[in-house]
Structure formats: structure tokens, C-alpha cells
């Protein structure tokens, strides 16, 4: 189902390769409302605006900095609270050993460590692989065709189709996965109409190992960036803010993924098919299916995720 994926490094450079434009207004809206509705934005998206060149990019950079400052202040406030609880528990334990004080100390110590880690991660400048990981509910930069040109838009990785109620997000939590065998069913409003691409270098899946869940990381042996076929939608309604969201198309897995214990695989698009995929004709769905079938077939190596 593509439980998680890792975006390619230097995403902006890959976008330049495809001569794409970044939808600055929509990124500005994303960051402007982030702190209010707690949208999950991977650190790698922040890096798209680390070196702003235009006034709009500077505006977005300032929104990112403000968001990080507000988040740091929230962490520090909670850190003070937990350190106070920890000190109080330690004083009580110094006077008399009690089970309740020991439990308060254990919980407060754990929370202090977690908050210190979050603060360090927020302030960290050197990149790490986890900065580029997306999960259902995270935002990601998706390439679409708009007005005759390719555009990068920020979208949530869990699609809420236009016209559907907000509760679809919880009733159908797997709508980050658009099964190929259901494209003309559940996804009929998007397939043939709103196609997108996500550029990733590896993906992760949950599999069963002797009754225990483990996460495997799958990477193509050619190490080429994967152009993942997506469907997307623009949702508007009275019950929430406007939402851009997407799902990755998945199909039956190649033999090596099936042998590793997983039953789905994301579908790649060949570079020469990008234009046709992003500009579909709803009266010619066979052409879109043909693009999905004409996918690259690398060998997917796997290992236990770190």
C-alpha cells in the first residue's frame, strides 16, 4: 500500500529537470495555516525555500521560521512543565520511596528526553534521511499539469475526493492507496481527470515476520528516482479549509516484493510518458491504463528499515 516513502534528495533540482513551476501561493497558504490546524510538513519541504530568491519565497521562508519558533516555544513550555514534575518527584523520593512518585519520575523523565529530542531536531541544520519521509497525513510536493505547464503543489498524502464529507478521512483511512483495479470505481472522479507525480527514491511497507510486524525498505537496484503515478483532488466545503490531497496508485507486486511478504507495489511512470500521464483524456482511459502498464521494471532490493 506504500505505507511510507522517501522523497528524492534536492527535490527542487529534480523539479527543474522537468521544467516545473512551484505554486508559491499554495505553499504560502500551507505554511500560513500550519500552526492552526497542525498540518504535517516534512523538513525536506522546508528546504525548498532555504535559499529564497523572490519576494514570495522570502514570505514563505518567514512563515517557516515563524512556525518553527512557535513550535519551539511550545516544546520549551512543555519541557519546563515536565522538568518541574520531575524535580518534584525526585524530592518526594528523596524523602520516601513511593510507587506513585517513582511512576511520575519515570513518565516525566521520558517526556523530558522526548522533548529535548524534538527541540534538537527542530533546530538541526544537517539533513537526515528521515527529513524526506512521508506517511499518510503528511504533505508532499506533487507535480501536476496546469494551464499547459507543470506545477508543483503541496498535497496531503491521503486523498479526500471532492464532494466527499470530512469524515471520509477516518472512515476510509487507506485512501492514500489508489488500487489499479479500482480506478474506475472509487477513483472514477480522479482517474482520467487529475493525475499527478511524486518523485521518490525508496519506499517502505509493513510485512509480517513470524507473527510480528516489521517494516521493510524497498529500493530499485538501478537507484534511479521513481516517478510515482498519483491521483489527486481539490476539496472545498463548509466543514473545513480547502484541501489538496493525493493517493499513490498501486498494483500487484513484482515477484521479489511478493516474496518479501507484501501484496502491493507503487506504479512508476516512464519519463517519456510524463506529459501524457499528466494530461489525461477521460474519454481515452485505455491510454492511461497503457501508461501504467508500460512501467519500468527494476529489481526492488529490500532490507529491514532502520
Short mmCIF file of C-alpha atoms in Angstrom, two decimals:
data_model
loop_
_atom_site.label_atom_id
_atom_site.label_comp_id
_atom_site.label_asym_id
_atom_site.label_seq_id
_atom_site.Cartn_x
_atom_site.Cartn_y
_atom_site.Cartn_z
CA UNK A 1 0.00 0.00 0.00
CA UNK A 2 3.06 2.30 0.24
CA UNK A 3 2.91 2.83 3.98
CA UNK A 4 5.71 5.38 3.62
CA UNK A 5 8.09 6.76 1.01
CA UNK A 6 11.23 8.85 0.98
CA UNK A 7 11.37 11.81 -1.36
CA UNK A 8 14.43 12.26 -3.54
CA UNK A 9 17.25 14.49 -2.35
CA UNK A 10 17.38 18.01 -3.80
CA UNK A 11 13.72 17.84 -4.83
CA UNK A 12 13.91 21.29 -6.35
CA UNK A 13 16.70 20.20 -8.69
CA UNK A 14 14.56 17.33 -9.93
CA UNK A 15 11.70 19.76 -10.48
CA UNK A 16 13.97 21.99 -12.56
CA UNK A 17 14.84 18.97 -14.69
CA UNK A 18 11.17 18.72 -15.62
CA UNK A 19 10.87 22.50 -16.05
CA UNK A 20 8.24 22.73 -13.35
CA UNK A 21 7.00 25.83 -11.56
CA UNK A 22 6.40 25.93 -7.82
CA UNK A 23 2.92 27.08 -6.84
CA UNK A 24 4.12 29.69 -4.35
CA UNK A 25 0.65 30.90 -3.40
CA UNK A 26 -0.39 27.41 -2.32
CA UNK A 27 2.82 26.82 -0.38
CA UNK A 28 2.29 30.18 1.31
CA UNK A 29 -1.24 29.14 2.27
CA UNK A 30 0.07 25.80 3.55
CA UNK A 31 2.59 27.37 5.90
CA UNK A 32 0.32 30.24 6.84
CA UNK A 33 -2.26 27.87 8.32
CA UNK A 34 0.05 25.12 9.53
CA UNK A 35 0.25 26.06 13.16
CA UNK A 36 -3.52 26.41 13.44
CA UNK A 37 -4.53 23.02 12.04
CA UNK A 38 -1.28 21.13 12.74
CA UNK A 39 -0.54 20.06 9.19
CA UNK A 40 2.34 17.60 8.97
CA UNK A 41 5.08 19.02 6.77
CA UNK A 42 8.35 17.09 6.33
CA UNK A 43 11.54 19.06 6.87
CA UNK A 44 12.56 18.43 3.25
CA UNK A 45 9.72 20.67 2.06
CA UNK A 46 11.03 23.48 4.26
CA UNK A 47 14.32 23.10 2.38
CA UNK A 48 12.63 24.06 -0.89
CA UNK A 49 12.71 27.61 0.48
CA UNK A 50 16.02 27.55 2.34
CA UNK A 51 17.58 29.90 -0.23
CA UNK A 52 14.76 32.28 -1.21
CA UNK A 53 15.24 34.23 -4.43
CA UNK A 54 11.97 36.12 -4.81
CA UNK A 55 9.72 38.16 -2.55
CA UNK A 56 7.15 35.36 -2.41
CA UNK A 57 9.84 32.84 -1.48
CA UNK A 58 11.06 35.18 1.27
CA UNK A 59 7.50 35.41 2.57
CA UNK A 60 7.31 31.61 2.74
CA UNK A 61 10.72 31.40 4.44
CA UNK A 62 9.49 33.84 7.10
CA UNK A 63 6.36 31.75 7.63
CA UNK A 64 8.53 28.64 8.07
CA UNK A 65 10.76 30.45 10.57
CA UNK A 66 7.72 31.70 12.49
CA UNK A 67 6.22 28.23 12.54
CA UNK A 68 9.45 26.75 13.87
CA UNK A 69 9.75 29.46 16.53
CA UNK A 70 6.20 28.88 17.70
CA UNK A 71 6.75 25.13 17.76
CA UNK A 72 9.98 25.56 19.74
CA UNK A 73 8.19 27.81 22.25
CA UNK A 74 5.50 25.16 22.71
CA UNK A 75 8.11 22.45 23.27
CA UNK A 76 10.03 24.63 25.74
CA UNK A 77 6.88 25.40 27.71
CA UNK A 78 6.06 21.71 27.98
CA UNK A 79 9.70 20.94 28.81
CA UNK A 80 9.57 23.37 31.75
CA UNK A 81 6.38 21.70 32.99
CA UNK A 82 7.87 18.20 32.79
CA UNK A 83 11.15 19.23 34.43
CA UNK A 84 9.14 20.76 37.28
CA UNK A 85 7.21 17.49 37.68
CA UNK A 86 10.47 15.53 37.57
CA UNK A 87 12.11 17.70 40.25
CA UNK A 88 9.05 17.40 42.49
CA UNK A 89 9.02 13.61 42.13
CA UNK A 90 12.74 13.41 42.92
CA UNK A 91 12.24 15.47 46.11
CA UNK A 92 9.46 13.16 47.24
CA UNK A 93 11.56 10.10 46.51
CA UNK A 94 14.45 11.57 48.49
CA UNK A 95 12.15 11.76 51.50
CA UNK A 96 10.35 8.46 50.98
CA UNK A 97 10.23 5.81 48.25
CA UNK A 98 6.71 5.56 46.88
CA UNK A 99 5.34 3.78 43.84
CA UNK A 100 3.40 6.82 42.66
CA UNK A 101 6.41 9.17 42.86
CA UNK A 102 8.59 6.65 41.04
CA UNK A 103 6.00 6.42 38.26
CA UNK A 104 5.77 10.21 37.96
CA UNK A 105 9.57 10.36 37.73
CA UNK A 106 9.63 7.68 35.02
CA UNK A 107 6.98 9.38 32.89
CA UNK A 108 8.42 12.89 33.33
CA UNK A 109 11.95 11.68 32.51
CA UNK A 110 10.70 10.03 29.34
CA UNK A 111 8.84 13.17 28.27
CA UNK A 112 11.85 15.39 29.00
CA UNK A 113 14.06 13.21 26.80
CA UNK A 114 11.47 13.21 24.01
CA UNK A 115 11.04 16.99 24.11
CA UNK A 116 14.79 17.59 24.09
CA UNK A 117 14.98 15.35 21.02
CA UNK A 118 12.21 17.29 19.28
CA UNK A 119 13.90 20.61 20.02
CA UNK A 120 17.25 19.35 18.73
CA UNK A 121 15.57 18.01 15.59
CA UNK A 122 13.74 21.28 15.01
CA UNK A 123 16.97 23.29 15.23
CA UNK A 124 19.12 20.81 13.32
CA UNK A 125 20.55 22.08 10.02
CA UNK A 126 22.29 18.98 8.66
CA UNK A 127 19.93 16.81 6.57
CA UNK A 128 18.91 13.29 7.54
CA UNK A 129 17.01 10.64 5.60
CA UNK A 130 14.02 10.93 7.92
CA UNK A 131 13.57 14.56 6.84
CA UNK A 132 12.29 13.28 3.49
CA UNK A 133 9.99 10.54 4.79
CA UNK A 134 6.28 10.95 4.16
CA UNK A 135 3.50 9.00 5.82
CA UNK A 136 -0.27 9.08 5.39
CA UNK A 137 -1.35 12.52 6.56
CA UNK A 138 1.98 14.16 5.63
CA UNK A 139 2.28 16.80 2.95
CA UNK A 140 4.39 16.22 -0.16
CA UNK A 141 5.29 18.17 -3.33
CA UNK A 142 3.23 16.70 -6.18
CA UNK A 143 3.75 17.56 -9.85
CA UNK A 144 0.60 18.26 -11.89
CA UNK A 145 -0.21 19.86 -15.22
CA UNK A 146 -1.97 23.21 -15.05
CA UNK A 147 -2.54 25.71 -17.83
CA UNK A 148 -0.17 23.94 -20.17
CA UNK A 149 2.77 23.79 -17.77
CA UNK A 150 3.99 21.51 -14.99
CA UNK A 151 3.40 22.83 -11.49
CA UNK A 152 4.47 21.60 -8.04
CA UNK A 153 1.74 21.79 -5.43
CA UNK A 154 1.76 20.81 -1.75
CA UNK A 155 -0.72 17.99 -1.14
CA UNK A 156 -1.67 15.78 1.75
CA UNK A 157 -0.79 12.12 1.34
CA UNK A 158 -4.29 10.75 1.88
CA UNK A 159 -6.82 11.74 -0.71
CA UNK A 160 -10.20 13.18 0.17
CA UNK A 161 -12.08 13.19 -3.15
CA UNK A 162 -14.01 16.34 -4.00
CA UNK A 163 -17.58 16.20 -2.79
CA UNK A 164 -16.92 13.65 -0.05
CA UNK A 165 -17.54 14.53 3.62
CA UNK A 166 -14.68 15.25 6.01
CA UNK A 167 -15.33 12.02 7.91
CA UNK A 168 -14.02 10.09 4.89
CA UNK A 169 -10.56 10.72 6.33
CA UNK A 170 -11.32 8.49 9.31
CA UNK A 171 -13.86 6.13 7.77
CA UNK A 172 -11.54 5.34 4.84
CA UNK A 173 -8.02 5.83 6.24
CA UNK A 174 -6.37 3.89 3.38
CA UNK A 175 -7.24 6.46 0.71
CA UNK A 176 -3.54 7.18 0.28
CA UNK A 177 -3.59 3.99 -1.83
CA UNK A 178 -5.40 4.03 -5.19
CA UNK A 179 -5.62 0.42 -6.31
CA UNK A 180 -5.27 -0.08 -10.05
CA UNK A 181 -8.22 -2.50 -10.03
CA UNK A 182 -10.46 0.20 -8.54
CA UNK A 183 -9.55 3.21 -10.68
CA UNK A 184 -12.92 3.26 -12.43
CA UNK A 185 -14.73 2.51 -9.19
CA UNK A 186 -13.85 4.52 -6.10
CA UNK A 187 -11.43 6.72 -8.06
CA UNK A 188 -13.61 7.40 -11.11
CA UNK A 189 -13.74 11.11 -10.32
CA UNK A 190 -9.94 11.41 -10.47
CA UNK A 191 -8.78 8.73 -12.92
CA UNK A 192 -8.65 10.29 -16.36
CA UNK A 193 -9.03 13.78 -14.89
CA UNK A 194 -6.49 14.73 -12.21
CA UNK A 195 -3.22 12.84 -12.48
CA UNK A 196 -0.03 13.68 -10.61
CA UNK A 197 3.53 12.52 -10.00
CA UNK A 198 5.59 12.13 -6.85
CA UNK A 199 9.37 11.69 -7.08
CA UNK A 200 10.75 9.23 -4.53
CA UNK A 201 13.91 7.17 -4.15
CA UNK A 202 12.70 4.41 -1.82
CA UNK A 203 9.52 3.20 -0.13
CA UNK A 204 8.54 1.26 2.97
CA UNK A 205 5.98 -1.43 3.69
CA UNK A 206 4.69 -3.31 6.71
CA UNK A 207 5.09 -7.08 6.46
CA UNK A 208 4.53 -10.00 8.79
CA UNK A 209 7.57 -11.85 10.10
CA UNK A 210 6.71 -14.83 12.31
CA UNK A 211 3.62 -13.12 13.65
CA UNK A 212 5.36 -9.79 14.21
CA UNK A 213 5.04 -6.64 12.13
CA UNK A 214 8.28 -5.34 10.65
CA UNK A 215 8.96 -2.50 8.22
CA UNK A 216 10.91 -3.26 5.05
CA UNK A 217 12.59 -0.67 2.86
CA UNK A 218 12.41 -1.27 -0.90
CA UNK A 219 14.82 0.44 -3.31
CA UNK A 220 15.22 -0.10 -7.07
CA UNK A 221 18.56 -1.66 -7.94
CA UNK A 222 19.25 0.99 -10.59
CA UNK A 223 18.93 3.71 -7.90
CA UNK A 224 17.01 5.88 -10.37
CA UNK A 225 14.37 8.28 -8.99
CA UNK A 226 10.90 6.76 -9.15
CA UNK A 227 8.18 8.80 -10.83
CA UNK A 228 5.18 7.52 -8.90
CA UNK A 229 1.76 7.71 -10.57
CA UNK A 230 -0.76 9.56 -8.40
CA UNK A 231 -4.35 10.75 -8.43
CA UNK A 232 -5.28 13.99 -6.70
CA UNK A 233 -8.26 16.12 -5.80
CA UNK A 234 -9.10 19.63 -4.67
CA UNK A 235 -11.67 19.53 -1.87
CA UNK A 236 -13.75 22.51 -0.75
CA UNK A 237 -16.53 22.54 1.79
CA UNK A 238 -18.13 24.32 4.71
CA UNK A 239 -16.75 21.83 7.25
CA UNK A 240 -13.08 22.64 6.82
CA UNK A 241 -10.40 24.55 4.91
CA UNK A 242 -9.76 23.82 1.25
CA UNK A 243 -7.61 20.73 0.82
CA UNK A 244 -5.30 19.45 -1.90
CA UNK A 245 -4.67 15.74 -1.40
CA UNK A 246 -3.44 12.73 -3.34
CA UNK A 247 -3.11 8.97 -3.45
CA UNK A 248 -0.36 6.82 -4.96
CA UNK A 249 -1.51 4.22 -7.49
CA UNK A 250 -0.58 0.66 -6.53
CA UNK A 251 -0.81 -2.66 -8.33
CA UNK A 252 0.11 -6.31 -7.92
CA UNK A 253 3.74 -6.55 -6.77
CA UNK A 254 6.68 -7.95 -8.71
CA UNK A 255 7.93 -11.33 -7.55
CA UNK A 256 10.66 -10.04 -5.25
CA UNK A 257 8.23 -7.83 -3.29
CA UNK A 258 5.67 -10.64 -3.06
CA UNK A 259 8.41 -13.00 -1.86
CA UNK A 260 9.34 -10.46 0.83
CA UNK A 261 5.76 -10.66 2.12
CA UNK A 262 3.91 -7.67 0.66
CA UNK A 263 0.98 -7.72 -1.75
CA UNK A 264 1.10 -4.24 -3.34
CA UNK A 265 3.62 -2.03 -5.13
CA UNK A 266 3.61 1.59 -6.25
CA UNK A 267 3.39 2.14 -10.01
CA UNK A 268 6.16 4.04 -11.76
CA UNK A 269 5.80 6.16 -14.90
CA UNK A 270 8.46 6.17 -17.60
CA UNK A 271 9.99 9.65 -18.15
CA UNK A 272 8.84 9.68 -21.78
CA UNK A 273 5.23 9.19 -20.62
CA UNK A 274 5.14 12.05 -18.10
CA UNK A 275 3.41 14.54 -20.40
CA UNK A 276 0.73 12.09 -21.49
CA UNK A 277 0.10 10.90 -17.93
CA UNK A 278 -0.31 14.41 -16.55
CA UNK A 279 -2.66 15.45 -19.36
CA UNK A 280 -5.18 12.60 -19.50
CA UNK A 281 -8.25 12.35 -21.71
CA UNK A 282 -11.23 10.97 -19.74
CA UNK A 283 -12.68 9.62 -22.97
CA UNK A 284 -9.49 7.59 -23.58
CA UNK A 285 -8.92 5.72 -20.32
CA UNK A 286 -7.24 2.93 -22.26
CA UNK A 287 -4.35 5.32 -22.94
CA UNK A 288 -3.91 5.97 -19.22
CA UNK A 289 -4.01 2.25 -18.47
CA UNK A 290 -1.40 1.69 -21.18
CA UNK A 291 0.93 4.18 -19.49
CA UNK A 292 0.51 2.38 -16.16
CA UNK A 293 1.25 -0.94 -17.84
CA UNK A 294 4.31 0.45 -19.63
CA UNK A 295 6.09 0.91 -16.32
CA UNK A 296 9.79 0.44 -15.56
CA UNK A 297 10.63 -2.94 -14.03
CA UNK A 298 13.70 -2.55 -11.83
CA UNK A 299 14.55 -5.21 -9.29
CA UNK A 300 13.49 -3.97 -5.84
CA UNK A 301 16.11 -4.73 -3.22
CA UNK A 302 14.89 -4.78 0.36
CA UNK A 303 16.19 -4.59 3.89
CA UNK A 304 14.84 -4.02 7.37
CA UNK A 305 14.14 -0.32 7.81
CA UNK A 306 16.47 1.45 10.21
#
